[in-house]
mmCIF file of C-alpha atoms in Angstrom:
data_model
loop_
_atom_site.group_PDB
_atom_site.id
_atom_site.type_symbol
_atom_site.label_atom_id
_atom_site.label_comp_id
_atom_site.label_asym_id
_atom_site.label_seq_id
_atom_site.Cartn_x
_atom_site.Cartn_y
_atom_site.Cartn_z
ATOM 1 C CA UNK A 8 139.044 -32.196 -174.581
ATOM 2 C CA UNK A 9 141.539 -33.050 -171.975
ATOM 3 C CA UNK A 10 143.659 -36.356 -172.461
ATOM 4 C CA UNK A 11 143.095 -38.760 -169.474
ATOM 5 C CA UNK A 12 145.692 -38.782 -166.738
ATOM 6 C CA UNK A 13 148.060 -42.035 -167.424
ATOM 7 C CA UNK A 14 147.486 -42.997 -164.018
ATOM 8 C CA UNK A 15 143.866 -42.925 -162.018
ATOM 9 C CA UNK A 16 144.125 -42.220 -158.652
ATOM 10 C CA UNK A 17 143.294 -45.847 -156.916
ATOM 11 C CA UNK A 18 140.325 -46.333 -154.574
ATOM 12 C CA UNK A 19 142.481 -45.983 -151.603
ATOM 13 C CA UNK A 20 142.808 -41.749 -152.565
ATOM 14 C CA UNK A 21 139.331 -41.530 -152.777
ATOM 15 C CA UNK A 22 136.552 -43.857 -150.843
ATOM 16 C CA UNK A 23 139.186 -46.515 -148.835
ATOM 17 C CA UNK A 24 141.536 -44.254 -147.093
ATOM 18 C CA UNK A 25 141.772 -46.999 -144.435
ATOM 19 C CA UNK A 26 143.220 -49.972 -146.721
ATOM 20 C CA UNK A 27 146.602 -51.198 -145.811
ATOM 21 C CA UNK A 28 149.366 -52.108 -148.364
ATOM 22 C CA UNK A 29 149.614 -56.167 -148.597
ATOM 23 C CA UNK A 30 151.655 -56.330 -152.270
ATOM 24 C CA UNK A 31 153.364 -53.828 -154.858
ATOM 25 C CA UNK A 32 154.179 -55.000 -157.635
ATOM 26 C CA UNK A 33 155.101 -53.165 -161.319
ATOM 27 C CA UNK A 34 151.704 -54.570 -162.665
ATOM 28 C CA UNK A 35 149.643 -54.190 -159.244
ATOM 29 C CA UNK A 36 148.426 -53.160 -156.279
ATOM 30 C CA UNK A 37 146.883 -55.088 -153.757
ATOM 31 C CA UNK A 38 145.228 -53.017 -150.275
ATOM 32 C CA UNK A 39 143.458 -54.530 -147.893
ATOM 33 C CA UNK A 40 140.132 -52.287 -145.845
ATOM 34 C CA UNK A 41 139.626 -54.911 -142.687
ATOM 35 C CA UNK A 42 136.840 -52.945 -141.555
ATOM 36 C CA UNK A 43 134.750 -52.783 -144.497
ATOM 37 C CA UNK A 44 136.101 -56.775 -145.890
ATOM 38 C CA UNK A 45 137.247 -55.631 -149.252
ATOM 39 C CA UNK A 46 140.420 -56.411 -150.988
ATOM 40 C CA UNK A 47 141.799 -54.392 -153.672
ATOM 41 C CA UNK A 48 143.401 -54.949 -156.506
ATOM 42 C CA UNK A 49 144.328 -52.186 -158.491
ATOM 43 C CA UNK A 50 145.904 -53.116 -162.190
ATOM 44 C CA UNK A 51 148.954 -50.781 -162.923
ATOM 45 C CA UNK A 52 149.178 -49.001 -166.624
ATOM 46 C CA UNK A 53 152.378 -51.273 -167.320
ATOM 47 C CA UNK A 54 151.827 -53.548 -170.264
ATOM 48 C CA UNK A 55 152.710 -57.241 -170.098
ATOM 49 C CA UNK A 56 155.924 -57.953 -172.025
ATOM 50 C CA UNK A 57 154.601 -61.224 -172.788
ATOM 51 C CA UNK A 58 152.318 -64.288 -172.076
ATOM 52 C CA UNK A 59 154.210 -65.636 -169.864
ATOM 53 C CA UNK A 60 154.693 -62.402 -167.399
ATOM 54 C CA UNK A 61 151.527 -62.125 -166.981
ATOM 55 C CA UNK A 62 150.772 -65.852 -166.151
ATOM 56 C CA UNK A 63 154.086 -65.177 -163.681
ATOM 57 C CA UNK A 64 152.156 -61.831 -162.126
ATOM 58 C CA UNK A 65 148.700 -63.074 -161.820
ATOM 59 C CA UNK A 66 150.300 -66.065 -159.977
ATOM 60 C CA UNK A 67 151.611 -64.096 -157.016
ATOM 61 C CA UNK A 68 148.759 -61.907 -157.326
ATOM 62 C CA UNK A 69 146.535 -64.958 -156.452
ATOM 63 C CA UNK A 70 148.770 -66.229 -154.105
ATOM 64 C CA UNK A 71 148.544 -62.843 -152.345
ATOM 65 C CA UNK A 72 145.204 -63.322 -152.308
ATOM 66 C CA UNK A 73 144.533 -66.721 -151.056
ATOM 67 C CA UNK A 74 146.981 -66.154 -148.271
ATOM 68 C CA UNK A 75 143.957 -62.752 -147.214
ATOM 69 C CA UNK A 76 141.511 -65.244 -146.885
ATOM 70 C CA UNK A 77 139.161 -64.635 -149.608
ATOM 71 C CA UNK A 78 136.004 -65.631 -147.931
ATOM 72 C CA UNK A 79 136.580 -62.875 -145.378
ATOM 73 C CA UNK A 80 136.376 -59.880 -148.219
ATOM 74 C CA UNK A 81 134.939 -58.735 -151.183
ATOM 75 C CA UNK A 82 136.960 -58.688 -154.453
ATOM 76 C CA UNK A 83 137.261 -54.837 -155.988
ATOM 77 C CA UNK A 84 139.548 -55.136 -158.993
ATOM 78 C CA UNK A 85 140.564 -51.403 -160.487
ATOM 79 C CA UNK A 86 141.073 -51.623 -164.089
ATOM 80 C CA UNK A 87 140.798 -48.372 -165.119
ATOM 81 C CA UNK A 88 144.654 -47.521 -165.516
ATOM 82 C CA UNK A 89 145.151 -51.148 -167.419
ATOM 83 C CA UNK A 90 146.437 -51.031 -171.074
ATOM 84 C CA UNK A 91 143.941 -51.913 -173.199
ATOM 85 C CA UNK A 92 144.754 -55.146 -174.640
ATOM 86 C CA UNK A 93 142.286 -57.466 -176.994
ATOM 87 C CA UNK A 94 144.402 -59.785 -178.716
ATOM 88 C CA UNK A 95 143.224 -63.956 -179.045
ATOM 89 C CA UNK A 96 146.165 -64.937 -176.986
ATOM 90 C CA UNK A 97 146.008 -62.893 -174.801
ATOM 91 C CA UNK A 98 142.001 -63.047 -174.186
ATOM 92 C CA UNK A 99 142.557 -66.946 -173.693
ATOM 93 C CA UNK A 100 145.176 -66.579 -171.438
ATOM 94 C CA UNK A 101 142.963 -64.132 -169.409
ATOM 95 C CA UNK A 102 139.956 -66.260 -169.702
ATOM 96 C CA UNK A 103 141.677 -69.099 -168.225
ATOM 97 C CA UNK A 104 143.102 -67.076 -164.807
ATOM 98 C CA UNK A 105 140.049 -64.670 -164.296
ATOM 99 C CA UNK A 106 138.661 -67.232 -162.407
ATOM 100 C CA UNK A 107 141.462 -68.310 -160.226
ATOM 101 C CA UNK A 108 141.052 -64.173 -159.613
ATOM 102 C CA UNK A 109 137.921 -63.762 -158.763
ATOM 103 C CA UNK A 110 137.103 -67.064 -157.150
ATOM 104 C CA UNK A 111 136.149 -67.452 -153.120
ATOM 105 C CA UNK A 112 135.325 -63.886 -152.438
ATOM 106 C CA UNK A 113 131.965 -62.919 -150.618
ATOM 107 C CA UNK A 114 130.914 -60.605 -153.447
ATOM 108 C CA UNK A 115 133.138 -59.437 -156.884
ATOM 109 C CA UNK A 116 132.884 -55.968 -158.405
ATOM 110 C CA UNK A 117 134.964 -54.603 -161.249
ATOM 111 C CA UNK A 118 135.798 -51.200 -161.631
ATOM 112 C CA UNK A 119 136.641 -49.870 -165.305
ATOM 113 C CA UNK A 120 137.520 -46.731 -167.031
ATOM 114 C CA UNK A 121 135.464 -47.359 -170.645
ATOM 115 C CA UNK A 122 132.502 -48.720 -171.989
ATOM 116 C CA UNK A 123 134.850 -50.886 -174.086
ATOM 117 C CA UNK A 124 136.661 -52.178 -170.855
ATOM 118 C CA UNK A 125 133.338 -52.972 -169.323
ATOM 119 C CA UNK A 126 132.310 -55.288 -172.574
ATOM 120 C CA UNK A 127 135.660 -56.754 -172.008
ATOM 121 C CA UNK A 128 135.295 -57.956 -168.997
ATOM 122 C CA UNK A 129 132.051 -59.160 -169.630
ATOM 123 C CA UNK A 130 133.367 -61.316 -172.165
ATOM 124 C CA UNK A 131 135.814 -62.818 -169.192
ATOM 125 C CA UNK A 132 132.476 -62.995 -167.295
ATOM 126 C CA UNK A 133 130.198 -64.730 -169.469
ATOM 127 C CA UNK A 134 132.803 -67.513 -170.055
ATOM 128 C CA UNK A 135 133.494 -68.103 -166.006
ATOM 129 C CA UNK A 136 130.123 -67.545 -164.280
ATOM 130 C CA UNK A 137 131.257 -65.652 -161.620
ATOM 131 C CA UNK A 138 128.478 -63.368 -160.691
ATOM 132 C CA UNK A 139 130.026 -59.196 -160.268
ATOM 133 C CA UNK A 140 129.665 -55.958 -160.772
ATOM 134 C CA UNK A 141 130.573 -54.337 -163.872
ATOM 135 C CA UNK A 142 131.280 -50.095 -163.261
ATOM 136 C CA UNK A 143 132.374 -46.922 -164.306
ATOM 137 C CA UNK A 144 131.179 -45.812 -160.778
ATOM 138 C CA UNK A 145 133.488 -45.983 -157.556
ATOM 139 C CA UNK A 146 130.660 -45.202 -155.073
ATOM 140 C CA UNK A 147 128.078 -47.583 -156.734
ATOM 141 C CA UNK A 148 131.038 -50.374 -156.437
ATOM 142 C CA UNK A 149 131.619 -50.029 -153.021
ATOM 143 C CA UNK A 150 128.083 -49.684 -152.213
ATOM 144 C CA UNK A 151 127.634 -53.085 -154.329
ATOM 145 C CA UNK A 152 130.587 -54.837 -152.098
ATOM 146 C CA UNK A 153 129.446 -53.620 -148.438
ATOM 147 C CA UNK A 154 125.706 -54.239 -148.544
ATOM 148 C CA UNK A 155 124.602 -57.317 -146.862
#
């Protein structure tokens, strides 16, 4: 069997070839698709060098966000190419900013690589209520995030 690329092409490649840049960052990408209201955020395979980087990335990546307008799109977060990452700390920490995340957006779908990323992030989901999507599959996501 053939190891997995390092990097998964992001949605943009594939399904979104309209989405606009908005931020770049070592740990992220964030496109915008204005005519089908979904914002992207796609998770680079760059570990966190610590608790506090990541508090300091998912900070501008919510203030990135918020100044989108949330209530205008859908939220599809790419996980696929994120290191995997399980650790108590480091699930706390995560439980506590998912929600600042995923908060305020018409409809939230998460796209993962792995089974085992899926049951993480429904571990993030069961603790913050936020209703979403949970997929291996692109096309199903998108599907999820346009329909009425």
């Amino acid at each position: 069997m053939a190891p997995l690329p390092s990097r998964v092409p992001p949605p943009q490649a594939s399904l979104l070839p309209g989405a606009r840049h908005v931020l770049r960052t070592p740990h992220f990408i964030v496109r915008a698709d204005d005519f089908l209201g979904i914002l992207i955020t796609e998770r680079t395979d760059l570990p966190y060098a610590s608790l506090q980087e990541l508090e300091d990335v998912m900070d501008e990546l919510c203030d990135t966000l918020d100044e989108q307008g949330r209530a205008r799109f859908a939220l599809l977060a790419d996980l696929r190419a994120a290191p995997g990452r399980n650790d108590s700390a480091f699930e706390t920490t995560m439980n506590r900013l998912t929600p600042r995340w995923c908060e305020g957006f018409r409809k939230v779908g998460v796209l993962v690589q792995t089974v085992i990323g899926q049951m993480q992030v429904q571990r993030y989901a069961r603790q913050d209520g936020i209703e979403r999507l949970i997929t291996t599959d692109e096309a199903q996501l998108i599907d999820y995030l346009t329909a009425e």
